[in-house]
XYZ file of C-alpha atoms in Angstrom:
669
model
C -2.736 -52.216 28.194
C -0.783 -55.438 27.777
C -2.081 -58.946 27.618
C -2.323 -59.402 31.390
C -3.514 -55.957 32.407
C -7.070 -55.806 33.734
C -7.015 -53.070 36.386
C -6.580 -49.307 36.150
C -3.689 -49.585 38.589
C -1.794 -51.612 35.939
C -1.819 -48.788 33.383
C 1.452 -47.113 34.501
C 3.229 -50.455 33.867
C 1.602 -51.011 30.485
C 4.344 -51.731 27.917
C 2.674 -49.798 25.090
C 2.098 -46.668 27.166
C 5.660 -46.904 28.492
C 6.994 -47.056 24.934
C 4.849 -44.098 23.855
C 6.078 -41.970 26.747
C 9.633 -43.332 26.875
C 12.932 -42.140 25.505
C 12.758 -44.051 22.224
C 11.365 -42.360 19.108
C 8.611 -44.257 17.315
C 8.136 -43.635 13.601
C 4.603 -42.876 12.451
C 4.891 -45.930 10.147
C 5.835 -48.314 12.960
C 3.466 -51.340 13.507
C 3.527 -50.271 17.164
C 0.627 -47.882 16.501
C -1.700 -50.701 15.456
C -0.854 -52.479 18.686
C -1.292 -49.344 20.820
C -4.641 -48.455 19.285
C -6.203 -51.924 19.493
C -7.698 -51.534 22.957
C -11.322 -51.590 24.013
C -13.072 -50.574 27.187
C -16.262 -48.753 28.127
C -15.793 -45.017 27.986
C -15.695 -43.377 31.450
C -19.054 -41.794 32.232
C -18.621 -40.222 35.668
C -16.142 -37.877 37.289
C -15.148 -40.675 39.694
C -14.232 -43.000 36.829
C -12.416 -40.215 35.004
C -10.489 -39.281 38.127
C -9.359 -42.888 38.554
C -8.208 -43.021 34.944
C -6.323 -39.724 35.191
C -4.584 -40.671 38.434
C -3.504 -44.009 36.928
C -2.043 -42.422 33.805
C -0.538 -39.232 35.207
C 2.936 -40.776 35.496
C 2.784 -41.812 31.822
C 1.716 -38.305 30.826
C 4.499 -36.690 32.828
C 7.057 -38.975 31.218
C 5.786 -37.948 27.808
C 5.970 -34.261 28.758
C 9.615 -34.801 29.689
C 10.657 -37.013 26.764
C 8.563 -35.739 23.866
C 10.912 -32.843 23.002
C 13.517 -35.497 22.149
C 11.297 -38.275 20.752
C 8.487 -36.420 18.997
C 6.170 -39.331 19.823
C 3.181 -37.068 20.487
C 3.582 -35.618 16.997
C 3.899 -39.104 15.534
C 0.663 -40.165 17.252
C -1.120 -37.102 15.889
C 0.184 -37.781 12.382
C -1.117 -41.351 12.638
C -4.517 -39.947 13.602
C -4.461 -37.300 10.842
C -3.614 -39.878 8.190
C -6.460 -42.106 9.345
C -9.071 -39.324 9.311
C -8.518 -38.879 5.567
C -10.149 -42.262 5.079
C -12.702 -41.946 7.876
C -15.654 -40.879 5.738
C -15.095 -43.765 3.333
C -14.679 -46.152 6.287
C -18.041 -45.019 7.668
C -19.717 -45.608 4.309
C -18.099 -49.038 4.028
C -18.886 -49.917 7.666
C -15.193 -50.478 8.396
C -15.636 -51.004 12.146
C -12.022 -51.799 12.984
C -10.588 -48.753 11.225
C -13.066 -46.379 12.937
C -12.499 -48.084 16.283
C -8.721 -47.599 16.114
C -9.075 -44.007 14.905
C -11.358 -43.280 17.853
C -8.806 -44.799 20.222
C -6.056 -42.597 18.769
C -8.197 -39.502 19.368
C -9.091 -40.669 22.878
C -5.388 -40.937 23.783
C -4.653 -37.535 22.175
C -7.481 -35.931 24.150
C -6.239 -37.388 27.451
C -2.662 -36.276 26.745
C -3.679 -32.850 25.503
C -5.628 -32.197 28.697
C -2.590 -32.927 30.863
C -0.259 -30.888 28.627
C -2.580 -27.846 28.729
C -2.884 -28.077 32.506
C 0.853 -28.307 33.092
C 2.358 -25.824 30.653
C 1.863 -22.500 28.919
C 0.422 -22.259 25.418
C 3.848 -21.362 24.063
C 5.392 -24.512 25.566
C 2.463 -26.558 24.269
C 3.013 -25.217 20.765
C 6.642 -26.327 20.892
C 5.550 -29.911 21.540
C 3.336 -29.715 18.446
C 5.877 -28.065 16.140
C 8.586 -30.675 16.655
C 10.619 -31.375 13.516
C 14.023 -33.039 14.060
C 14.536 -35.845 16.566
C 17.461 -34.222 18.361
C 17.400 -32.464 21.739
C 15.942 -28.974 21.645
C 15.877 -28.715 17.869
C 12.707 -26.940 16.785
C 12.299 -25.408 13.361
C 10.238 -22.287 12.728
C 9.407 -23.716 9.321
C 8.044 -26.974 10.719
C 4.411 -27.822 10.187
C 2.066 -26.724 12.950
C 0.412 -29.958 14.017
C -1.738 -28.150 16.580
C -3.466 -26.104 13.896
C -3.677 -29.121 11.591
C -5.230 -31.194 14.372
C -7.792 -28.493 15.110
C -8.794 -28.197 11.438
C -9.040 -31.968 11.232
C -11.358 -32.058 14.255
C -13.599 -29.423 12.678
C -13.745 -31.461 9.474
C -14.503 -34.636 11.401
C -17.361 -32.991 13.340
C -18.938 -31.421 10.251
C -18.303 -33.997 7.511
C -18.460 -37.490 9.018
C -22.009 -38.907 8.848
C -23.527 -39.659 12.247
C -23.986 -43.440 12.434
C -23.864 -45.966 15.257
C -20.224 -46.710 14.429
C -19.233 -42.999 14.269
C -21.154 -41.717 17.312
C -18.304 -42.123 19.794
C -15.633 -40.588 17.587
C -17.925 -37.602 16.932
C -18.349 -37.075 20.688
C -14.586 -37.491 21.190
C -13.794 -34.926 18.483
C -16.046 -32.346 20.160
C -14.584 -33.154 23.595
C -11.060 -32.716 22.211
C -11.983 -29.273 20.880
C -13.315 -28.355 24.328
C -10.036 -29.565 25.842
C -8.107 -27.581 23.234
C -9.809 -24.406 24.517
C -9.585 -25.334 28.207
C -6.456 -23.280 28.834
C -8.929 -20.630 30.067
C -9.617 -22.802 33.119
C -6.048 -22.349 34.323
C -6.042 -18.533 34.210
C -7.739 -16.250 36.715
C -8.169 -13.513 34.128
C -10.217 -13.790 30.954
C -7.923 -14.708 28.054
C -8.166 -12.064 25.352
C -5.287 -13.174 23.171
C -4.219 -16.783 22.931
C -2.874 -19.251 20.424
C -6.175 -21.121 20.397
C -8.001 -17.888 19.470
C -5.532 -17.286 16.652
C -6.089 -20.725 15.155
C -9.881 -20.532 15.379
C -10.342 -17.002 14.071
C -8.089 -17.005 11.033
C -6.209 -19.321 8.723
C -7.414 -22.724 7.499
C -9.925 -23.163 10.372
C -11.932 -20.024 9.559
C -13.832 -21.405 6.512
C -15.377 -24.084 8.755
C -17.011 -21.509 11.074
C -20.606 -21.540 9.827
C -20.589 -25.268 9.097
C -19.322 -26.056 12.600
C -21.891 -23.805 14.319
C -24.677 -25.290 12.189
C -23.588 -28.869 12.958
C -23.374 -28.191 16.705
C -26.842 -26.636 16.668
C -28.302 -29.595 14.790
C -26.629 -31.992 17.234
C -28.400 -30.113 20.031
C -31.702 -30.141 18.139
C -31.655 -33.858 17.349
C -30.629 -35.059 20.830
C -29.327 -38.313 19.341
C -28.882 -40.983 22.005
C -25.764 -43.174 21.925
C -26.095 -46.637 20.403
C -26.490 -49.556 22.839
C -23.168 -50.675 24.381
C -21.281 -53.081 22.145
C -23.502 -52.635 19.084
C -21.751 -49.601 17.660
C -18.433 -51.339 17.002
C -18.497 -55.073 17.691
C -21.002 -57.449 19.289
C -20.582 -57.684 23.052
C -19.413 -61.081 24.259
C -21.757 -62.798 26.659
C -19.218 -64.831 28.587
C -17.009 -62.150 30.018
C -17.157 -58.983 32.055
C -16.473 -56.046 29.754
C -16.373 -55.384 26.047
C -13.759 -57.593 24.463
C -14.155 -57.185 20.745
C -13.585 -60.646 19.326
C -13.293 -59.511 15.716
C -10.285 -57.406 16.628
C -8.178 -60.300 17.792
C -6.358 -60.497 14.460
C -5.553 -56.795 14.245
C -2.483 -56.922 16.457
C -0.604 -59.455 18.516
C -0.698 -57.453 21.740
C -4.243 -56.300 22.383
C -5.001 -54.218 25.414
C -7.115 -56.351 27.729
C -10.530 -54.985 28.479
C -11.134 -53.326 31.808
C -14.395 -51.991 33.222
C -13.966 -48.781 35.144
C -17.014 -49.158 37.315
C -16.654 -52.896 37.892
C -18.247 -55.747 35.987
C -21.928 -55.173 35.394
C -21.978 -51.715 36.969
C -24.315 -49.108 35.552
C -23.763 -45.379 35.347
C -26.355 -43.290 37.165
C -28.900 -42.002 34.691
C -28.804 -38.262 34.170
C -31.223 -36.272 31.988
C -28.482 -34.123 30.515
C -26.425 -37.192 29.569
C -29.220 -38.908 27.640
C -27.456 -37.523 24.584
C -23.711 -37.054 25.184
C -23.341 -35.733 21.635
C -25.980 -33.028 22.155
C -24.546 -32.113 25.563
C -20.961 -31.791 24.329
C -22.067 -29.943 21.181
C -23.949 -27.360 23.203
C -21.024 -26.806 25.580
C -18.573 -26.357 22.691
C -21.001 -23.984 20.969
C -21.256 -21.830 24.102
C -17.469 -21.806 24.544
C -16.979 -20.700 20.918
C -19.728 -18.067 21.121
C -18.098 -16.499 24.172
C -14.518 -16.312 22.923
C -13.272 -12.744 23.104
C -12.820 -10.856 19.846
C -9.390 -10.815 18.257
C -7.566 -7.498 18.173
C -8.193 -7.156 14.443
C -11.376 -9.200 13.929
C -14.643 -10.023 15.727
C -15.378 -13.529 16.969
C -16.587 -15.349 13.802
C -18.540 -17.946 15.797
C -20.527 -15.221 17.518
C -21.093 -13.628 14.105
C -22.472 -16.932 12.815
C -24.800 -17.244 15.828
C -25.983 -13.654 15.388
C -26.869 -13.940 11.709
C -28.223 -17.384 10.812
C -31.734 -17.512 9.334
C -34.701 -19.849 9.045
C -34.631 -22.424 6.249
C -37.998 -21.014 5.157
C -36.514 -17.533 4.704
C -35.690 -17.189 0.996
C -34.340 -13.648 1.178
C -30.646 -13.327 0.246
C -28.016 -12.727 2.911
C -26.459 -9.243 2.803
C -22.921 -9.399 1.468
C -21.727 -7.700 4.672
C -22.738 -10.699 6.820
C -19.986 -13.354 7.009
C -20.421 -16.976 8.144
C -24.167 -16.964 7.440
C -26.224 -20.141 7.176
C -29.798 -21.387 7.513
C -31.363 -23.776 10.007
C -34.860 -25.078 10.744
C -36.245 -22.625 13.316
C -39.222 -24.831 14.197
C -36.936 -27.726 15.188
C -34.651 -25.378 17.120
C -37.610 -23.821 18.963
C -38.932 -27.265 19.924
C -35.534 -28.374 21.255
C -35.112 -25.171 23.259
C -38.559 -25.635 24.830
C -37.819 -29.235 25.783
C -34.309 -28.740 27.198
C -34.707 -25.791 29.597
C -33.964 -27.888 32.672
C -30.222 -27.380 32.067
C -28.206 -24.199 32.554
C -26.568 -24.527 29.177
C -29.858 -24.747 27.258
C -31.129 -21.645 29.065
C -27.873 -19.847 28.265
C -28.246 -20.807 24.596
C -31.814 -19.464 24.573
C -30.604 -16.201 26.112
C -27.761 -15.959 23.571
C -30.079 -16.486 20.601
C -32.800 -14.127 21.858
C -30.315 -11.418 22.713
C -28.010 -11.646 19.700
C -30.013 -13.049 16.774
C -32.874 -10.772 15.692
C -34.154 -13.419 13.253
C -34.684 -15.903 16.088
C -36.203 -13.253 18.356
C -38.713 -12.184 15.692
C -39.621 -15.811 14.970
C -40.162 -16.717 18.617
C -42.275 -13.653 19.368
C -44.506 -14.546 16.413
C -45.170 -18.083 17.692
C -48.714 -18.858 18.800
C -47.503 -21.433 21.340
C -45.222 -19.237 23.446
C -46.417 -21.042 26.576
C -44.182 -23.983 25.574
C -41.168 -21.717 25.985
C -42.331 -19.472 28.828
C -43.571 -22.191 31.191
C -40.153 -23.920 31.542
C -38.572 -20.507 32.223
C -41.181 -19.758 34.890
C -40.559 -23.152 36.460
C -36.835 -22.304 36.763
C -37.735 -19.107 38.631
C -40.358 -20.854 40.745
C -37.766 -23.349 41.997
C -35.272 -20.563 42.693
C -34.120 -22.281 45.897
C -32.885 -25.273 43.880
C -31.161 -23.327 41.083
C -27.803 -21.600 41.003
C -27.908 -17.821 40.805
C -26.621 -17.699 37.204
C -29.426 -19.948 35.955
C -31.996 -17.747 37.700
C -30.467 -14.589 36.187
C -30.530 -16.058 32.682
C -34.182 -17.091 33.049
C -35.093 -13.647 34.338
C -33.251 -11.810 31.560
C -35.024 -13.989 28.984
C -38.353 -12.814 30.434
C -37.145 -9.214 30.382
C -36.172 -9.500 26.694
C -39.554 -11.052 25.852
C -41.485 -8.366 27.746
C -39.837 -5.650 25.667
C -42.367 -6.651 22.969
C -45.932 -5.301 23.330
C -47.329 -8.133 21.217
C -45.926 -10.669 23.672
C -47.344 -8.724 26.618
C -50.817 -8.793 25.055
C -50.779 -12.387 23.862
C -49.746 -13.960 27.179
C -53.058 -12.861 28.714
C -54.960 -14.646 25.950
C -53.348 -18.033 26.668
C -55.383 -19.908 29.289
C -53.621 -22.636 31.257
C -55.191 -25.386 33.331
C -53.864 -27.179 36.415
C -50.320 -25.876 36.880
C -49.113 -28.769 39.023
C -45.697 -27.347 39.952
C -47.220 -24.199 41.487
C -47.877 -25.378 45.040
C -48.822 -22.226 46.999
C -52.327 -22.344 45.633
C -54.352 -24.632 43.384
C -54.556 -22.917 39.982
C -57.212 -24.767 38.020
C -57.372 -22.059 35.363
C -55.185 -18.992 34.886
C -53.759 -16.966 32.012
C -50.085 -17.266 31.152
C -49.755 -13.535 31.869
C -51.174 -13.841 35.393
C -48.965 -16.854 36.106
C -45.913 -14.918 34.913
C -46.807 -12.087 37.308
C -47.233 -14.539 40.205
C -43.847 -16.191 39.614
C -41.973 -12.897 39.220
C -43.549 -11.506 42.409
C -42.657 -14.710 44.248
C -39.049 -14.302 43.043
C -38.989 -10.726 44.363
C -40.309 -11.834 47.748
C -37.770 -14.672 47.927
C -35.017 -12.202 47.105
C -36.196 -9.771 49.787
C -35.968 -12.402 52.511
C -32.942 -14.398 51.310
C -30.410 -13.112 48.804
C -31.256 -9.376 48.796
C -29.750 -8.926 45.365
C -30.513 -5.496 43.930
C -29.777 -6.651 40.368
C -32.383 -9.406 40.617
C -34.909 -6.969 42.132
C -34.358 -4.466 39.342
C -34.853 -6.980 36.539
C -37.963 -8.504 38.124
C -39.558 -5.074 38.494
C -38.478 -4.084 34.971
C -40.282 -7.134 33.520
C -43.450 -6.295 35.495
C -43.207 -2.661 34.399
C -42.896 -3.643 30.728
C -46.062 -5.746 31.014
C -48.091 -3.364 33.192
C -49.757 -1.321 30.437
C -50.937 -4.576 28.819
C -52.280 -6.291 31.971
C -55.551 -7.963 30.965
C -58.141 -9.832 33.055
C -55.717 -10.399 35.912
C -56.501 -13.473 37.971
C -57.781 -12.475 41.410
C -54.808 -14.198 43.041
C -52.340 -12.322 40.796
C -54.042 -9.014 41.708
C -53.865 -9.920 45.409
C -50.154 -10.771 45.159
C -49.368 -7.417 43.524
C -50.952 -5.597 46.472
C -49.443 -8.068 48.982
C -45.980 -7.279 47.615
C -46.689 -3.587 48.046
C -47.819 -4.330 51.620
C -44.556 -6.148 52.316
C -42.553 -3.220 50.927
C -44.604 -0.779 52.972
C -43.885 -2.686 56.211
C -40.188 -2.849 55.366
C -40.190 0.887 54.663
C -41.776 1.637 58.040
C -39.300 -0.636 59.818
C -36.246 0.970 58.205
C -37.701 4.434 58.858
C -38.164 3.568 62.535
C -34.612 2.192 62.757
C -33.251 5.354 61.134
C -35.167 7.538 63.604
C -33.937 5.570 66.624
C -30.406 5.637 65.274
C -30.569 9.392 64.862
C -31.742 9.804 68.456
C -28.930 7.572 69.656
C -26.355 9.609 67.766
C -27.307 12.693 69.736
C -26.268 11.017 72.999
C -23.157 9.199 71.734
C -20.678 10.450 69.155
C -18.354 7.434 69.400
C -20.587 4.648 68.060
C -20.583 4.216 64.235
C -24.093 4.342 62.771
C -25.548 1.956 60.179
C -26.289 3.551 56.817
C -30.066 3.558 57.135
C -30.363 6.443 54.683
C -29.056 4.241 51.873
C -31.413 1.396 52.852
C -34.289 3.854 52.900
C -33.407 5.167 49.439
C -33.317 1.640 48.007
C -36.663 0.603 49.506
C -38.267 3.868 48.373
C -37.011 3.288 44.819
C -38.668 -0.129 44.829
C -41.905 1.247 46.311
C -42.054 3.947 43.656
C -41.530 1.341 40.950
C -44.417 -0.731 42.335
C -46.634 2.363 42.425
C -45.688 3.133 38.813
C -46.608 -0.435 37.799
C -50.013 -0.185 39.495
C -50.537 3.296 38.039
C -49.605 2.116 34.532
C -52.203 -0.649 34.712
C -54.925 1.693 35.992
C -54.153 4.333 33.369
C -53.949 2.006 30.370
C -56.220 -0.945 31.133
C -58.457 -0.113 34.098
C -61.539 -1.549 32.359
C -59.778 -4.894 31.858
C -58.774 -5.403 35.501
C -61.640 -5.297 38.023
C -59.766 -7.759 40.264
C -56.890 -5.290 40.691
C -59.321 -2.494 41.622
C -60.973 -4.862 44.106
C -57.572 -5.671 45.691
C -56.733 -1.951 45.855
C -59.983 -1.166 47.642
C -59.579 -4.079 50.019
C -56.143 -2.811 51.106
C -56.707 0.921 50.551
C -55.358 1.838 54.009
C -51.890 0.746 52.823
C -51.662 3.699 50.454
C -52.714 6.388 52.912
C -49.216 7.092 54.254
C -47.829 7.645 50.738
C -50.371 10.261 49.600
C -48.426 13.152 51.075
C -44.947 11.644 50.860
C -42.816 13.940 48.659
C -41.290 10.978 46.778
C -44.664 9.521 45.802
C -47.169 12.404 45.648
C -47.241 12.622 41.838
C -47.600 8.922 41.160
C -50.206 8.551 43.940
C -52.663 10.961 42.227
C -54.256 8.386 39.925
C -54.230 5.603 42.517
C -55.836 7.916 45.070
C -58.420 9.020 42.499
C -59.385 5.421 41.668
C -59.599 4.428 45.356
C -61.731 7.506 46.206
C -64.032 7.132 43.188
C -64.820 3.444 43.706
C -64.982 3.725 47.512
C -67.707 6.359 47.051
C -69.726 4.099 44.735
C -69.445 1.183 47.159
C -70.577 3.433 50.009
C -73.620 4.446 48.003
C -74.442 0.786 47.360
C -74.731 0.075 51.092
C -73.110 -2.363 53.519
C -72.817 -6.185 53.509
C -71.897 -6.433 49.836
C -70.868 -9.799 48.403
C -67.678 -10.196 46.395
C -69.743 -10.656 43.234
C -71.702 -7.465 43.931
C -68.522 -5.450 44.590
C -67.032 -6.626 41.289
C -70.251 -5.724 39.493
C -70.149 -2.189 40.949
C -66.484 -1.879 39.920
C -67.271 -2.935 36.331
C -70.108 -0.395 36.167
C -67.928 2.308 37.721
C -65.157 1.789 35.165
C -67.576 2.921 32.458
C -68.622 5.970 34.486
C -65.109 7.118 35.456
C -64.015 9.974 33.129
C -60.711 8.870 31.574
C -59.449 12.442 31.271
C -59.288 12.662 35.063
C -56.415 10.159 35.100
C -53.080 11.906 34.692
C -50.896 10.574 31.883
C -47.358 9.459 32.710
C -44.560 8.387 30.348
C -44.878 4.756 29.284
C -42.883 2.317 31.399
C -40.349 0.611 29.143
C -37.147 -1.068 30.229
C -34.693 -2.648 27.824
C -32.096 -5.219 28.728
C -28.594 -3.830 28.231
C -25.615 -6.143 28.530
C -22.767 -5.127 30.803
C -19.829 -3.232 29.266
C -17.579 -6.283 29.633
C -19.998 -9.222 29.467
C -17.158 -11.711 29.008
C -16.161 -11.176 32.652
C -19.460 -12.839 33.596
C -20.157 -15.208 30.723
C -16.755 -16.834 30.201
C -16.386 -18.070 33.825
C -20.060 -19.105 33.736
C -19.666 -21.131 30.540
C -16.535 -22.848 31.793
C -18.213 -23.687 35.092
C -20.889 -25.449 33.015
C -18.195 -27.299 31.077
C -16.464 -28.295 34.305
C -19.684 -29.616 35.848
C -21.456 -30.997 32.778
C -18.946 -32.198 30.199
C -19.131 -35.885 29.314
C -15.896 -37.834 29.522
C -13.815 -34.933 30.844
C -12.363 -34.412 34.303
C -10.210 -31.628 35.712
C -8.625 -31.607 39.138
C -10.410 -28.861 41.150
C -7.080 -27.802 42.649
C -5.813 -26.857 39.184
C -8.750 -24.582 38.302
C -7.939 -20.861 38.472
C -10.879 -19.242 36.633
C -13.488 -19.704 39.362
C -13.722 -21.091 42.885
C -15.181 -24.561 43.080
C -17.581 -23.817 45.953
C -19.307 -20.949 44.168
C -22.443 -20.961 42.044
């Protein structure tokens, strides 16, 4: 920054940045690079700090965009970085702090420049800046080396091969961030990119062999959640007499050190954020999700998605089929633990969905766990706090439940897990309840929230599908869960009657006036009747398959039996009402015989006795309720904007101007 520069506002006048972006070519062997790269300041940690830095350096970046075709200075900087990375592993082993520090600074500058270049030009123009050969105006050679591809391969090597130590933590984070930036061209297109230069580099050529190793490294970074080293200890000791991080040992490296500046002011502290407790884990997860959701090439599937779909447990000794490319092994127990602990973030929930949906090895492992409550409870908590979550996070949590409920073993086992004192469930004190009953309560609460607020048919359908999948395996339902099932049916019944009344009044009005357009009550009625039928099928499935296990549900049915009267003769519900009507009639008769003024305990006792006496052959058999999650025909239209919205909002050390973003609107979920 120059010997007298101490404020961000001084950066545009910095002599080293002016030389880098100016009209004079700088050879990659020039001592200038040692001077340029010998700066030190705390890495920006908030969008405010990053915005300040970008605004201060935008004029420098624009000058470089204009002059680089003639100077090739960007290419020279990249070559300096590439040459240094060849010695990076040895430098880490030898604890060569200064060398690693300067290499990190080179990558930091490249990342900042690359972000501006990608925002301001097409991929084709960007490639020209990276394929510069001769230092004369407009002279590009088709035979010149492709520095963009070489840089990308180098980043992949750095991420996968450099040991993670205190002195290499920051450069590892920066390498991952630079890869995210490399792929960020998607942010500046409204349509999903299906063919791009970045895809070409990543899916073929010298980068392809690093696929499985990169995916494995990113997953392990997520699993380990390594926190950054204390400020100042990872490179040089922090001086106690000044504000900032002036690295005293570096004073002999170059004659013109950049003076330290502190973005947030001397002594300021970044606001603590749970997801930033490990910047490396956060960035790794975001990059992994971006790679997993790249569209397939025209002639080859996405290799990163293939790697995610096929990796196995380290304890699995069976050989990989020769037809599976990019396969590797990872510790499933460690991955499961990390997934359970990190479900407060969208990106961790999206990773869980991706693994459950696409990797059968992971799905089988998770469903065989005897501690599924560690995974299910965080998902239920996401749904319970639906008002505080964005719609995508809620959808992902719900689809995870739907995938899990496709398995009968899961549906049985959740009723065997007894939980105590669920503190986050505030509607009622739950001192003891099964995981299965709690799941039912949360899903029903989500349905009721949706009915009164968002009215999203997709959310309704998936909630009901999860309940339907579980219904045949309902066991020992908590009395409150049984009550809520019938209460939901009561709510639907009232809504049905209201819409029916509105439709009738509307029809009468249409007879007297032909000019007024009528609301489409018929469509509303069809939708509500579909939901009512689904609820009746869920209740019927439980009664048919596990009546003897659920006296509390029978009790709730009898208590609200008048609700079902209007549906007995309704043509849409007559068939499914047969069993429900039979159960209500049978147990009502036994209660009548027992006399009046019965206590709750006595009623339940009569129900338990009656279950034994009720002939099972009198209950009509219906096809088993089974719903399977099926991804949309073009899932990338949903997932790619979603992933990049997570990157935009969550990435460490990266900032994009909202006005430049084309992929999604900034005020949406």
